Coordinates of C-alpha atoms in Angstrom, one line a residue:
M5 CA 3.2 -35.6 26.5
D6 CA 4.7 -32.6 28.3
G7 CA 2.5 -29.9 30.0
K8 CA 3.0 -27.3 27.1
T9 CA 1.8 -29.7 24.6
L10 CA -1.2 -30.8 26.6
A11 CA -2.2 -27.1 27.2
R12 CA -2.0 -26.4 23.4
V13 CA -4.1 -29.3 22.6
V14 CA -6.8 -28.5 25.2
A15 CA -6.5 -24.7 24.0
V16 CA -7.1 -25.9 20.3
V17 CA -10.2 -28.2 21.3
F18 CA -11.6 -25.3 23.5
I19 CA -11.4 -23.1 20.2
A20 CA -12.8 -25.7 18.1
V21 CA -15.9 -26.3 20.1
A22 CA -16.5 -22.5 20.7
M23 CA -16.4 -21.9 16.8
T24 CA -18.7 -24.9 16.2
A25 CA -21.1 -23.5 18.8
T26 CA -21.1 -20.0 17.4
A27 CA -21.7 -21.5 13.8
L28 CA -24.5 -23.4 14.9
E29 CA -26.2 -20.4 16.9
M30 CA -25.8 -18.2 13.7
S31 CA -27.1 -20.6 11.4
R32 CA -30.4 -21.4 13.5
K33 CA -33.4 -19.4 12.2
E34 CA -35.9 -18.2 14.8
P35 CA -39.5 -17.9 13.9
K36 CA -40.9 -14.3 13.6
P37 CA -43.7 -13.5 15.9
V38 CA -47.1 -13.4 14.0
G39 CA -47.9 -9.7 12.9
E40 CA -44.3 -8.6 13.1
G41 CA -43.0 -7.7 9.7
Q42 CA -40.2 -5.5 8.3
H43 CA -40.2 -2.1 9.9
T44 CA -40.0 0.7 7.6
P45 CA -39.4 3.9 9.4
A46 CA -39.8 6.3 6.3
A47 CA -43.3 5.0 5.8
S48 CA -44.4 5.7 9.4
V49 CA -43.4 9.4 9.2
P50 CA -46.1 11.7 7.6
N51 CA -45.2 13.2 4.3
S52 CA -45.5 16.7 5.3
L53 CA -43.2 16.3 8.2
R54 CA -40.7 14.3 6.2
D55 CA -40.9 17.0 3.5
G56 CA -40.5 19.8 6.1
L57 CA -37.6 18.0 7.7
R58 CA -35.9 17.7 4.2
R59 CA -36.6 21.4 3.7
C60 CA -34.8 22.1 6.8
Q61 CA -31.9 20.0 6.0
A62 CA -31.5 21.6 2.7
L63 CA -31.5 25.1 4.5
G64 CA -28.2 24.0 6.4
E65 CA -27.2 26.3 9.2
A66 CA -30.1 28.8 8.5
A67 CA -32.5 26.2 9.8
L68 CA -31.3 26.9 13.2
R69 CA -32.8 30.4 13.1
D70 CA -36.0 29.1 11.5
D71 CA -39.2 28.7 13.6
G72 CA -40.9 26.4 11.4
C73 CA -37.8 24.0 11.5
A74 CA -37.6 24.2 15.3
R75 CA -41.4 23.3 15.4
L76 CA -40.8 20.2 13.0
W77 CA -37.8 19.0 15.1
A78 CA -39.8 19.2 18.2
E79 CA -42.6 17.3 16.4
Q80 CA -40.2 14.7 15.4
R81 CA -38.5 14.5 18.6
D82 CA -41.9 13.8 20.4
R83 CA -42.7 11.3 17.7
F84 CA -39.4 9.5 18.4
L85 CA -39.9 9.5 22.1
G86 CA -43.5 8.2 21.9
L87 CA -45.1 11.3 23.2
E88 CA -48.5 12.3 21.8
K89 CA -48.5 15.7 23.1
P90 CA -45.6 18.1 24.2
A91 CA -45.3 18.2 27.9
A92 CA -47.2 20.9 29.3
I93 CA -45.5 23.4 31.4
V94 CA -47.1 23.6 34.7
E95 CA -46.6 26.5 36.7
P96 CA -46.3 26.0 40.6
A97 CA -49.5 27.0 42.3
T98 CA -48.9 29.9 44.7
S99 CA -49.4 28.7 48.1
R100 CA -50.8 31.0 50.7
S101 CA -49.6 31.0 54.1
P102 CA -52.2 30.4 56.8
D103 CA -51.6 33.9 58.0
A104 CA -52.6 35.5 54.7
G105 CA -56.1 34.7 55.0
Q106 CA -56.4 36.0 58.4
H107 CA -54.8 39.3 57.5
E108 CA -57.2 39.9 54.5
A109 CA -60.3 39.1 56.9
R110 CA -59.3 41.9 59.2

C-alpha cells in the first residue's frame, strides 16, 4: 500500500468514527430535572402587558411617540432583564468642602 492510499483509508475510518460518535450522542436522551417543564413565554407575561404591547405593535411608527408604549416597553425590558423595579436615578450628594462650614460659622 502506498502513502496516498493509506492516508485515504485513515481519513475514511476517522470520518466514520466521528459520524458514529455524533449519531450516538444525538440519539442519547438526557433525563429532565424534576420540576422543569416546557417553558411557555406567552403564559408568563400578564395579559394587560401583552395586550398593550400588541396595541403598540399595531400602531406602527406612531408608537414611537406614544408615552404609553414607551412605558410598556420599559416594563417589558425590565421583566426580560429580571429587574423588579426600574433603576432609581441617584443624584450625587453635594459634598461640602471643609472650609464651607468655617465660612458659615463666622
